[in-house]
Coordinates of C-alpha atoms in Angstrom, one line a residue:
Chain A
M502 CA 53.5 9.9 18.3
S503 CA 51.1 7.8 16.3
A504 CA 49.7 8.8 12.9
P505 CA 46.7 11.1 13.0
E506 CA 43.4 9.3 12.9
L507 CA 42.1 10.9 9.7
E508 CA 44.2 12.4 7.0
I509 CA 42.8 14.0 3.9
E510 CA 45.4 15.0 1.3
G511 CA 44.8 16.8 -2.1
L512 CA 41.2 15.7 -2.2
S513 CA 39.5 16.9 -5.4
V514 CA 36.0 16.1 -6.6
S515 CA 34.3 17.2 -9.8
F516 CA 30.9 16.5 -11.3
G517 CA 29.9 16.3 -14.9
Q518 CA 31.9 16.1 -18.1
G519 CA 33.5 18.5 -20.6
T520 CA 32.1 22.1 -20.5
Q521 CA 29.5 21.0 -17.9
R522 CA 32.3 20.0 -15.5
I523 CA 32.1 21.6 -12.1
Q524 CA 35.0 21.4 -9.7
A525 CA 33.2 20.9 -6.4
V526 CA 36.3 20.4 -4.2
Q527 CA 39.8 21.5 -5.1
E528 CA 42.9 20.1 -3.4
A529 CA 41.5 20.0 0.1
S530 CA 43.9 18.8 2.7
F531 CA 43.5 18.5 6.5
V532 CA 44.3 16.3 9.4
V533 CA 42.1 15.3 12.3
E534 CA 43.8 14.0 15.4
R535 CA 42.4 11.1 17.4
G536 CA 39.5 12.2 19.6
A537 CA 39.5 15.7 18.1
S538 CA 36.5 17.5 16.6
Y539 CA 37.2 19.1 13.3
G540 CA 34.8 21.6 11.8
I541 CA 34.3 22.6 8.2
I542 CA 32.4 25.8 7.6
G543 CA 31.3 27.6 4.5
E544 CA 28.3 28.8 2.6
S545 CA 26.1 26.3 0.8
G546 CA 27.7 25.1 -2.4
S547 CA 31.2 25.6 -1.1
G548 CA 31.8 21.8 -1.3
K549 CA 31.9 21.0 2.4
S550 CA 29.3 18.3 2.3
T551 CA 31.0 16.9 -0.9
I552 CA 34.2 16.3 1.1
L553 CA 32.2 14.3 3.7
R554 CA 30.5 12.2 1.1
A555 CA 33.8 11.5 -0.6
V556 CA 35.3 10.4 2.7
A557 CA 32.3 8.2 3.4
G558 CA 32.6 6.6 0.0
L559 CA 29.2 7.7 -1.2
N560 CA 31.0 9.4 -4.0
E561 CA 34.0 7.3 -5.1
D562 CA 34.9 9.5 -8.0
Y563 CA 37.5 11.6 -6.3
S564 CA 41.2 12.1 -6.6
G565 CA 43.6 12.5 -3.7
S566 CA 43.9 10.4 -0.7
V567 CA 41.9 9.6 2.4
R568 CA 44.0 7.9 5.1
I569 CA 42.8 6.4 8.3
D570 CA 45.6 5.7 10.8
G571 CA 48.0 6.2 7.9
Q572 CA 46.3 3.6 5.7
E573 CA 44.6 4.5 2.5
A574 CA 40.8 3.9 2.6
P575 CA 39.8 1.2 0.1
R576 CA 37.7 2.0 -3.0
P577 CA 35.0 0.9 -3.0
R578 CA 34.7 1.2 0.8
D579 CA 34.5 -2.2 2.5
K580 CA 32.7 -3.3 5.7
R581 CA 35.8 -2.9 7.7
F582 CA 35.9 0.8 6.8
Y583 CA 32.3 1.3 7.8
K584 CA 32.9 -0.5 11.1
R585 CA 35.3 2.5 11.9
V586 CA 33.7 5.4 10.1
Q587 CA 30.0 6.3 10.3
M588 CA 28.0 9.3 9.1
V589 CA 25.0 11.3 10.3
F590 CA 23.1 13.0 7.6
Q591 CA 21.7 16.5 7.4
D592 CA 18.1 15.8 6.9
P593 CA 16.6 13.5 9.5
Y594 CA 13.4 13.4 7.5
G595 CA 15.2 11.8 4.6
S596 CA 17.8 9.6 6.3
L597 CA 15.4 7.1 7.9
H598 CA 13.6 4.6 5.8
P599 CA 9.9 5.7 5.9
R600 CA 8.5 2.2 5.7
R601 CA 10.7 0.5 8.3
M602 CA 10.1 0.4 12.0
I603 CA 12.9 2.2 14.0
R604 CA 13.8 -1.2 15.4
A605 CA 14.3 -2.6 11.9
T606 CA 16.5 0.3 11.0
L607 CA 18.6 -0.2 14.0
L608 CA 18.7 -3.9 13.6
E609 CA 20.2 -3.6 10.1
P610 CA 23.8 -2.9 10.9
L611 CA 23.8 -5.4 13.8
R612 CA 22.6 -8.1 11.4
I613 CA 25.1 -7.2 8.7
F614 CA 28.0 -7.3 11.1
G615 CA 26.8 -10.3 13.0
F616 CA 26.6 -8.6 16.4
D617 CA 25.0 -10.6 19.2
N618 CA 22.5 -9.4 21.8
A619 CA 20.8 -7.2 19.2
D620 CA 17.9 -6.2 21.4
R621 CA 20.0 -5.3 24.4
R622 CA 22.3 -3.2 22.2
I623 CA 19.3 -1.3 20.7
R624 CA 17.9 -0.6 24.1
Q625 CA 21.3 0.6 25.3
V626 CA 21.9 2.9 22.3
L627 CA 18.4 4.4 22.4
E628 CA 19.1 5.2 26.1
D629 CA 22.4 6.7 25.1
V630 CA 20.8 9.1 22.7
G631 CA 18.1 10.0 25.2
L632 CA 15.2 8.1 23.7
A633 CA 12.8 5.8 25.6
T634 CA 12.9 2.1 24.6
H635 CA 9.4 2.1 23.1
F636 CA 10.6 4.4 20.3
A637 CA 12.0 1.3 18.8
Y638 CA 8.5 0.2 17.9
R639 CA 7.6 3.4 16.0
Y640 CA 7.8 4.4 12.4
P641 CA 9.7 7.5 11.4
H642 CA 6.5 9.5 10.6
Q643 CA 5.5 9.1 14.3
L644 CA 8.7 10.9 15.5
S645 CA 9.6 14.6 15.5
G646 CA 12.7 15.9 13.7
G647 CA 14.8 15.9 16.8
Q648 CA 13.8 12.4 17.7
R649 CA 14.6 11.2 14.2
Q650 CA 18.0 12.8 14.3
R651 CA 18.6 11.0 17.6
V652 CA 17.7 7.8 16.0
A653 CA 20.0 8.5 13.1
I654 CA 22.8 9.2 15.6
A655 CA 21.9 5.9 17.4
R656 CA 22.2 4.0 14.1
A657 CA 25.7 5.5 13.5
L658 CA 26.8 4.6 17.0
L659 CA 25.6 1.0 16.9
L660 CA 28.7 -0.3 15.1
E661 CA 30.9 1.5 17.7
P662 CA 32.8 3.5 15.1
E663 CA 35.8 5.7 15.9
I664 CA 35.1 8.4 13.4
L665 CA 31.8 10.1 13.0
L666 CA 31.1 12.3 10.0
L667 CA 28.4 14.8 10.8
D668 CA 26.8 16.6 7.8
E669 CA 25.0 19.6 9.3
P670 CA 23.4 17.4 11.9
T671 CA 21.2 20.2 13.3
S672 CA 20.5 22.5 10.4
A673 CA 17.1 20.9 9.7
L674 CA 16.0 21.1 13.3
D675 CA 14.2 23.8 15.4
V676 CA 16.5 26.1 17.3
S677 CA 15.1 24.7 20.6
V678 CA 16.0 21.2 19.6
Q679 CA 19.4 22.0 18.1
A680 CA 21.1 22.6 21.4
G681 CA 19.9 19.2 22.8
V682 CA 21.3 17.3 19.8
L683 CA 24.6 19.3 19.9
N684 CA 25.1 18.7 23.6
L685 CA 24.3 15.0 23.0
L686 CA 26.9 14.8 20.3
D687 CA 29.4 16.6 22.5
A688 CA 28.8 14.2 25.4
L689 CA 29.0 11.1 23.2
R690 CA 32.3 12.3 21.9
R691 CA 33.8 12.7 25.3
D692 CA 32.4 9.4 26.7
R693 CA 33.4 7.3 23.7
C694 CA 36.5 9.1 22.6
L695 CA 35.0 9.6 19.1
T696 CA 36.6 11.7 16.4
Y697 CA 34.3 14.1 14.7
V698 CA 34.3 15.8 11.3
L699 CA 31.5 18.3 11.5
V700 CA 30.2 20.2 8.5
S701 CA 28.1 23.3 9.1
H702 CA 27.2 26.7 7.8
D703 CA 26.5 27.9 11.3
L704 CA 29.5 29.5 12.9
R705 CA 28.1 29.1 16.5
V706 CA 27.7 25.4 16.1
V707 CA 31.2 24.9 14.8
A708 CA 32.7 27.2 17.5
H709 CA 30.8 25.3 20.2
M710 CA 31.7 21.8 19.0
C711 CA 35.1 21.9 17.4
S712 CA 38.7 22.6 18.3
R713 CA 39.9 23.3 14.8
V714 CA 38.0 24.8 11.9
A715 CA 38.5 24.9 8.2
V716 CA 36.8 27.7 6.2
M717 CA 35.7 26.8 2.7
T718 CA 34.5 28.8 -0.2
Q719 CA 34.1 27.8 -3.8
G720 CA 35.6 24.4 -3.3
R721 CA 38.7 25.5 -1.6
I722 CA 39.8 25.5 2.0
V723 CA 40.9 29.2 2.4
E724 CA 41.9 29.1 6.0
E725 CA 42.3 26.8 8.9
L726 CA 42.2 28.2 12.4
S727 CA 41.5 27.2 16.0
A728 CA 38.0 27.6 17.5
D729 CA 39.5 30.2 19.9
A730 CA 40.8 32.2 17.0
L731 CA 37.4 32.0 15.3
R732 CA 35.6 33.2 18.5
E733 CA 38.0 36.1 18.9
Q734 CA 37.9 36.8 15.2
R735 CA 41.6 36.5 14.8
S736 CA 41.4 35.7 11.1
H737 CA 43.8 36.6 8.3
D738 CA 41.5 35.9 5.4
D739 CA 39.0 38.3 4.0
Y740 CA 36.4 35.7 3.4
T741 CA 36.5 34.4 6.9
R742 CA 36.1 37.9 8.4
Q743 CA 33.2 38.5 6.1
L744 CA 31.6 35.2 7.2
I745 CA 32.1 36.0 10.9
A746 CA 30.7 39.5 10.4
A747 CA 27.7 38.1 8.6
S748 CA 26.9 35.6 11.3
R749 CA 27.1 38.4 13.8
G750 CA 24.4 40.2 11.9
R751 CA 26.3 43.2 10.5
T752 CA 28.5 43.9 7.6
P753 CA 31.9 45.4 8.5
L754 CA 32.9 48.6 6.7
D755 CA 36.1 47.2 5.2
A756 CA 34.0 44.4 3.5
V757 CA 31.7 47.0 2.0
N758 CA 34.6 49.2 0.8
G759 CA 36.9 46.4 -0.3
E760 CA 36.5 44.0 -3.1
G761 CA 35.0 41.5 -0.6
A762 CA 31.7 43.3 -1.1
A763 CA 31.5 41.9 -4.6
R764 CA 31.4 38.4 -3.2
S765 CA 28.1 36.9 -2.3
D766 CA 26.9 37.6 1.2
P767 CA 27.5 34.3 3.1
R768 CA 24.7 35.0 5.4
K769 CA 22.2 35.2 2.6
D770 CA 23.5 31.9 1.2
A771 CA 23.4 30.3 4.5
V772 CA 19.7 31.1 4.8
H773 CA 19.2 29.5 1.4
A774 CA 20.9 26.3 2.5
K775 CA 18.8 23.3 1.7
Chain B
M434 CA -22.4 -10.3 28.5
S435 CA -22.6 -7.7 25.9
I436 CA -21.0 -5.2 28.2
A437 CA -18.1 -7.6 28.7
Q438 CA -17.8 -8.0 24.9
D439 CA -17.8 -4.2 24.5
H440 CA -15.1 -3.9 27.1
D441 CA -13.1 -6.6 25.3
R442 CA -13.4 -4.8 22.0
G443 CA -12.4 -1.5 23.7
G444 CA -9.3 -3.3 25.0
W445 CA -8.4 -4.3 21.5
R446 CA -9.0 -0.9 20.1
A447 CA -7.0 0.7 22.8
W448 CA -4.2 -1.7 22.1
L449 CA -4.3 -0.9 18.4
E450 CA -4.6 2.9 18.9
T451 CA -2.3 3.6 21.8
E452 CA 0.6 6.0 21.1
Q453 CA 3.2 3.6 22.7
A454 CA 3.6 0.3 21.0
D455 CA 5.5 -2.2 23.3
S456 CA 6.4 -4.9 20.8
P457 CA 7.2 -5.2 17.1
G458 CA 4.0 -7.2 16.7
Q459 CA 1.9 -4.5 18.2
A460 CA 3.5 -1.8 16.0
R461 CA 2.9 -3.8 12.9
A462 CA -0.7 -4.5 13.9
Q463 CA -1.2 -0.8 14.5
A464 CA 0.1 0.0 11.0
V465 CA -2.3 -2.6 9.5
W466 CA -5.1 -1.2 11.6
R467 CA -4.5 2.3 10.3
A468 CA -4.5 1.1 6.7
W469 CA -7.7 -0.8 7.4
R470 CA -9.4 2.3 8.9
G471 CA -8.4 4.2 5.8
L472 CA -9.8 1.6 3.5
A473 CA -13.1 1.3 5.5
R474 CA -13.6 5.0 5.2
N475 CA -13.6 4.8 1.4
R476 CA -17.0 3.4 0.6
A477 CA -16.4 2.4 -3.1
A478 CA -13.2 0.5 -2.1
F479 CA -15.1 -1.1 0.7
A480 CA -17.8 -2.2 -1.7
G481 CA -15.2 -3.7 -4.0
L482 CA -13.6 -5.5 -1.1
A483 CA -17.0 -6.8 0.0
V484 CA -17.7 -8.2 -3.4
L485 CA -14.4 -9.9 -3.6
V486 CA -14.8 -11.4 -0.1
V487 CA -18.2 -12.7 -1.2
L488 CA -16.6 -14.1 -4.3
I489 CA -13.9 -15.9 -2.5
T490 CA -16.4 -17.3 0.0
V491 CA -18.5 -18.5 -2.9
A492 CA -15.5 -20.0 -4.7
I493 CA -14.6 -22.0 -1.5
L494 CA -18.1 -23.1 -0.8
A495 CA -19.1 -23.8 -4.4
P496 CA -19.8 -27.5 -3.8
V497 CA -22.2 -26.6 -1.0
L498 CA -23.9 -23.7 -2.6
A499 CA -24.3 -25.1 -6.1
P500 CA -27.8 -26.7 -6.6
Y501 CA -26.6 -29.0 -9.4
P502 CA -23.2 -30.5 -10.4
P503 CA -21.6 -28.2 -12.9
Y504 CA -21.1 -30.9 -15.6
A505 CA -24.5 -32.7 -15.2
Q506 CA -26.3 -32.6 -18.5
D507 CA -30.0 -32.9 -18.8
L508 CA -31.0 -32.7 -22.5
A509 CA -34.7 -32.8 -21.6
S510 CA -34.4 -29.4 -19.9
R511 CA -32.1 -27.5 -22.2
L512 CA -32.2 -23.7 -22.8
L513 CA -34.7 -23.2 -19.9
P514 CA -35.2 -19.5 -18.9
P515 CA -34.5 -18.5 -15.3
S516 CA -37.1 -20.1 -13.0
F517 CA -37.4 -21.3 -9.4
E518 CA -35.7 -24.6 -10.2
H519 CA -32.9 -23.1 -12.3
P520 CA -32.4 -19.5 -10.9
L521 CA -30.2 -18.5 -13.9
G522 CA -31.7 -20.9 -16.4
T523 CA -29.9 -23.8 -18.2
D524 CA -27.6 -23.9 -21.2
D525 CA -27.7 -25.7 -24.5
L526 CA -26.8 -29.0 -22.8
G527 CA -29.2 -28.6 -20.0
R528 CA -26.6 -27.7 -17.4
D529 CA -27.6 -25.4 -14.6
I530 CA -26.0 -22.0 -15.3
L531 CA -25.9 -20.8 -11.6
S532 CA -23.9 -23.9 -10.6
R533 CA -21.5 -23.4 -13.5
I534 CA -21.0 -19.7 -12.6
L535 CA -20.3 -20.6 -9.0
Y536 CA -17.8 -23.2 -10.0
G537 CA -16.4 -20.9 -12.6
S538 CA -15.5 -18.4 -9.9
R539 CA -12.9 -20.9 -8.7
I540 CA -11.2 -20.9 -12.1
T541 CA -11.3 -17.2 -12.5
L542 CA -9.9 -16.4 -9.0
M543 CA -7.3 -19.1 -9.3
M544 CA -6.0 -17.7 -12.6
A545 CA -6.1 -14.1 -11.4
A546 CA -4.2 -15.1 -8.2
L547 CA -1.6 -17.1 -10.0
V548 CA -0.9 -14.3 -12.5
A549 CA -0.6 -11.9 -9.6
V550 CA 1.8 -14.2 -7.8
I551 CA 4.0 -14.7 -10.8
A552 CA 3.9 -11.3 -12.5
G553 CA 4.0 -9.2 -9.3
P554 CA 7.3 -10.4 -7.7
L555 CA 8.9 -10.8 -11.1
G556 CA 8.1 -7.2 -12.2
L557 CA 9.0 -5.9 -8.8
L558 CA 12.4 -7.6 -8.7
V559 CA 13.4 -6.7 -12.3
G560 CA 12.2 -3.1 -11.9
A561 CA 13.7 -2.4 -8.5
T562 CA 17.0 -3.9 -9.5
A563 CA 17.2 -2.0 -12.8
G564 CA 16.2 1.2 -11.2
Y565 CA 18.6 0.9 -8.3
L566 CA 21.7 -0.5 -10.1
G567 CA 21.3 1.6 -13.3
G568 CA 24.0 1.3 -15.9
W569 CA 23.9 -1.7 -18.3
V570 CA 21.5 -3.7 -16.1
D571 CA 19.0 -0.9 -16.5
V572 CA 19.5 -0.7 -20.2
V573 CA 19.1 -4.4 -20.8
A574 CA 16.1 -4.8 -18.5
M575 CA 14.2 -1.9 -19.9
R576 CA 14.8 -2.9 -23.6
V577 CA 13.4 -6.3 -22.8
V578 CA 10.4 -4.5 -21.2
D579 CA 10.1 -2.3 -24.3
V580 CA 9.9 -5.4 -26.5
F581 CA 7.1 -6.9 -24.4
L582 CA 5.3 -3.6 -24.2
S583 CA 5.3 -3.1 -27.9
F584 CA 2.8 -5.9 -28.4
P585 CA -0.8 -5.6 -27.2
S586 CA -1.0 -7.8 -24.2
L587 CA -3.9 -10.0 -25.4
I588 CA -2.1 -10.6 -28.7
L589 CA 1.1 -11.5 -26.8
A590 CA -0.8 -13.9 -24.6
L591 CA -2.4 -15.4 -27.7
A592 CA 1.0 -15.9 -29.2
F593 CA 2.3 -17.6 -26.1
V594 CA -0.8 -19.9 -25.8
A595 CA -0.5 -20.8 -29.4
A596 CA 3.1 -21.8 -28.8
L597 CA 2.5 -23.6 -25.5
G598 CA -0.9 -25.1 -26.4
P599 CA -4.3 -24.3 -25.0
G600 CA -5.2 -24.8 -21.4
I601 CA -5.6 -23.0 -18.1
E602 CA -2.0 -23.4 -16.9
N603 CA -0.6 -22.1 -20.2
A604 CA -3.1 -19.3 -20.2
V605 CA -1.8 -18.3 -16.7
I606 CA 1.8 -18.4 -17.9
A607 CA 1.0 -16.4 -21.0
I608 CA -0.9 -13.7 -19.1
A609 CA 1.8 -13.5 -16.5
L610 CA 4.4 -13.1 -19.2
S611 CA 2.5 -10.2 -20.7
A612 CA 1.6 -8.6 -17.3
W613 CA 5.0 -8.2 -15.7
P614 CA 6.6 -5.6 -18.0
P615 CA 4.3 -2.7 -17.0
I616 CA 4.9 -3.6 -13.3
A617 CA 8.7 -3.6 -13.9
R618 CA 8.5 -0.2 -15.5
L619 CA 6.5 1.2 -12.5
A620 CA 8.9 -0.3 -10.0
R621 CA 11.8 1.1 -11.8
A622 CA 10.4 4.6 -11.8
E623 CA 9.8 4.3 -8.0
A624 CA 13.4 2.9 -7.5
L625 CA 14.8 5.8 -9.5
T626 CA 13.2 8.3 -7.2
V627 CA 14.8 6.8 -4.1
R628 CA 18.2 5.5 -5.3
H629 CA 19.9 8.8 -4.3
S630 CA 18.0 9.3 -1.1
D631 CA 19.8 9.6 2.2
Y632 CA 18.2 6.5 3.7
I633 CA 19.6 4.4 0.9
A634 CA 23.0 6.1 1.3
A635 CA 22.7 5.3 5.0
A636 CA 22.0 1.6 4.3
R637 CA 25.2 1.6 2.2
L638 CA 27.1 3.1 5.1
Q639 CA 25.8 0.2 7.3
G640 CA 27.7 -2.1 5.0
A641 CA 24.5 -3.4 3.3
S642 CA 25.2 -5.3 0.0
R643 CA 23.5 -4.3 -3.2
F644 CA 21.2 -7.3 -3.1
R645 CA 20.2 -6.4 0.5
I646 CA 19.5 -2.8 -0.5
V647 CA 17.4 -3.8 -3.4
V648 CA 15.3 -6.4 -1.5
L649 CA 15.0 -4.8 1.9
H650 CA 15.2 -1.1 1.2
V651 CA 14.2 -0.3 -2.4
M652 CA 11.5 -2.9 -2.9
P653 CA 9.4 -1.9 0.1
I654 CA 9.2 1.6 -1.4
C655 CA 8.0 0.2 -4.7
L656 CA 5.6 -2.2 -3.2
P657 CA 2.5 0.0 -2.6
S658 CA 2.3 1.3 -6.1
V659 CA 2.9 -2.2 -7.5
V660 CA 0.1 -3.6 -5.3
I661 CA -2.2 -0.9 -6.5
R662 CA -1.2 -1.5 -10.1
I663 CA -1.7 -5.2 -9.8
T664 CA -5.1 -4.8 -8.2
L665 CA -6.2 -2.4 -11.0
N666 CA -4.7 -4.8 -13.6
M667 CA -6.6 -7.6 -12.1
A668 CA -9.7 -6.5 -14.0
G669 CA -7.6 -6.7 -17.2
I670 CA -6.2 -10.0 -16.3
I671 CA -9.6 -11.5 -15.7
L672 CA -10.8 -10.0 -19.0
T673 CA -7.8 -11.5 -20.8
A674 CA -8.4 -14.9 -19.2
A675 CA -12.0 -14.7 -20.2
G676 CA -10.9 -13.5 -23.7
L677 CA -8.6 -16.5 -24.1
G678 CA -11.4 -18.8 -22.9
F679 CA -13.8 -17.1 -25.3
L680 CA -11.3 -17.7 -28.2
G681 CA -11.0 -21.3 -27.1
L682 CA -7.3 -20.9 -26.0
G683 CA -7.9 -20.8 -22.3
A684 CA -10.0 -23.2 -20.3
Q685 CA -11.4 -26.0 -22.5
P686 CA -15.0 -27.2 -22.5
P687 CA -16.7 -28.6 -20.5
S688 CA -14.9 -26.6 -17.8
P689 CA -17.2 -23.9 -16.5
E690 CA -14.9 -20.9 -17.2
W691 CA -16.8 -17.7 -17.6
G692 CA -15.2 -16.7 -20.9
A693 CA -15.8 -20.1 -22.4
M694 CA -19.4 -20.0 -21.2
L695 CA -19.8 -16.6 -22.8
A696 CA -18.4 -17.9 -26.1
S697 CA -20.7 -21.0 -26.1
G698 CA -23.7 -18.8 -25.2
R699 CA -23.0 -16.4 -28.0
Q700 CA -24.9 -18.3 -30.7
F701 CA -28.0 -18.3 -28.5
M702 CA -27.8 -14.6 -27.6
L703 CA -30.8 -13.4 -29.6
T704 CA -33.1 -16.2 -28.5
N705 CA -31.8 -17.2 -25.0
W706 CA -30.1 -14.1 -23.6
W707 CA -29.3 -15.7 -20.2
L708 CA -26.7 -18.0 -21.6
A709 CA -24.3 -15.1 -22.5
A710 CA -25.6 -12.4 -20.1
T711 CA -24.9 -14.2 -16.8
P712 CA -21.2 -15.1 -17.3
G713 CA -20.8 -11.6 -18.8
A714 CA -22.4 -10.0 -15.8
A715 CA -20.1 -12.1 -13.5
I716 CA -17.0 -11.0 -15.3
M717 CA -18.1 -7.3 -15.2
L718 CA -18.9 -7.5 -11.5
V719 CA -15.6 -9.0 -10.5
S720 CA -13.6 -6.6 -12.7
L721 CA -15.5 -3.7 -11.3
A722 CA -14.8 -4.9 -7.7
F723 CA -11.1 -5.1 -8.4
N724 CA -11.1 -1.6 -9.9
L725 CA -12.9 -0.1 -7.0
L726 CA -10.6 -1.8 -4.5
G727 CA -7.5 -0.7 -6.5
D728 CA -8.7 2.8 -6.4
G729 CA -9.3 2.7 -2.7
L730 CA -5.9 1.1 -2.1
R731 CA -4.3 4.0 -3.9
D732 CA -5.8 6.3 -1.4
V733 CA -4.7 4.2 1.5
L734 CA -1.2 3.1 0.4
D735 CA -0.1 6.1 -1.7
P736 CA 3.5 6.5 -0.6
R737 CA 3.4 10.2 -1.0
D738 CA 0.8 10.9 1.7
D739 CA 3.2 10.6 4.6

């Protein structure tokens, strides 16, 4: 039995100094097996995106350890790390350079890593994400949100990574487009044996995409359960039950009566997500 | 014949306006075409551009257009008012003012272009680097900029010329040295707004080095506002060049630089107005053209409209 692909242990991230200090993530630990899809769910501000950014090396100021195949990820992250781990951002309107042609955006990683046959690879990856070849010659403002997100996924795939970090990949998209992008991600994972870490506030997305799910609130992972358990609402944690109930569009009586009612309504927060 | 031409033009337009570009060249041509359409719609900017195109043409064709050599003195016909023979009159040494203005456009344009070529990239690089990297690089670069900005630019240029010695080359260096700090400030402000954006983070995740990010990702974002700023500054640059010439620190006589011409015409202003009025009008016209063009470019290139 080999070591799990991605191992997070005791990850803590805080922002600010002194009294302004905010503990965004506290002692988060989880393990993602090779080829698995791991979901992190929670209201906005619960620290789930912060975990992804710390893993990706966008925020190097964390404590704890991030291991890939049992090896500690270097700080700062090096090119070898990015060859294996790539990320798709939440907002497709912000993650593509507005003044660069799609082709230039896709060419960038190939140039940096010295890949050959750049044009063939770009054609292939565009085809893989369901875009016609001529999209390479457009600028981001000429594309719709769903098309942009497909380009962002294509960019992440170009380096043929093993692990893909997905930061709410569909939350900025229309509901009609969401399903297409999710199915694309699902198919890519199966075809390429990718390992996913998917962050979302949408329970249905996580239940659809992931085999194991961590529930986060206020910087802590409060529960980890399988997607089946999530669907069948077999949860032991108050907060998880509340979250499930909120996403089903009703508030259970026990949450109203119990102290859980004092907590913020996750559904409301989810709507306010950026 | 004309139908065939129309068809041909239609083909080009279709090629430029079609939704599907088939090559990088076509996509770039389309972007340029859209910017051009935007500029052509703005009448004031178009007028400014037209004046500048005429000016550049005149500067290139000066030897053909000028009726007399710019240095030819004719003391018998000095201080003549505008006439058919001398459309803008003659100066105190009997030189034809129109010819001198035409040749002077070469000097003015060359100085303005050189200053833009030196100050633009320098300010852009310093500003984008400081804004993106932050930390001590930012602090050092911005304090240097502060020092430069705490002097009026003409005074600073004067000091540089006084140290380097009078002449056109030194005037260009002096003006460029006083012109880059505001550009650096502007580029830094633009860089600060994008340094935490997702597309810069994405570039980092592609393994891009800091240098690559600054040059290929941050600088293109700063470029439009820098181009606008330089175009608007061009008027000031021309005025500073003329001012240095006027003070005797720029172009030296007998070179037909507009500022120097204005200075030598000053003593005849009350009796022979055309000596000072014509180079003054030329300076004003070119400055105005650059201002109008800069304003129009702001409408076309403003990064916040898409």
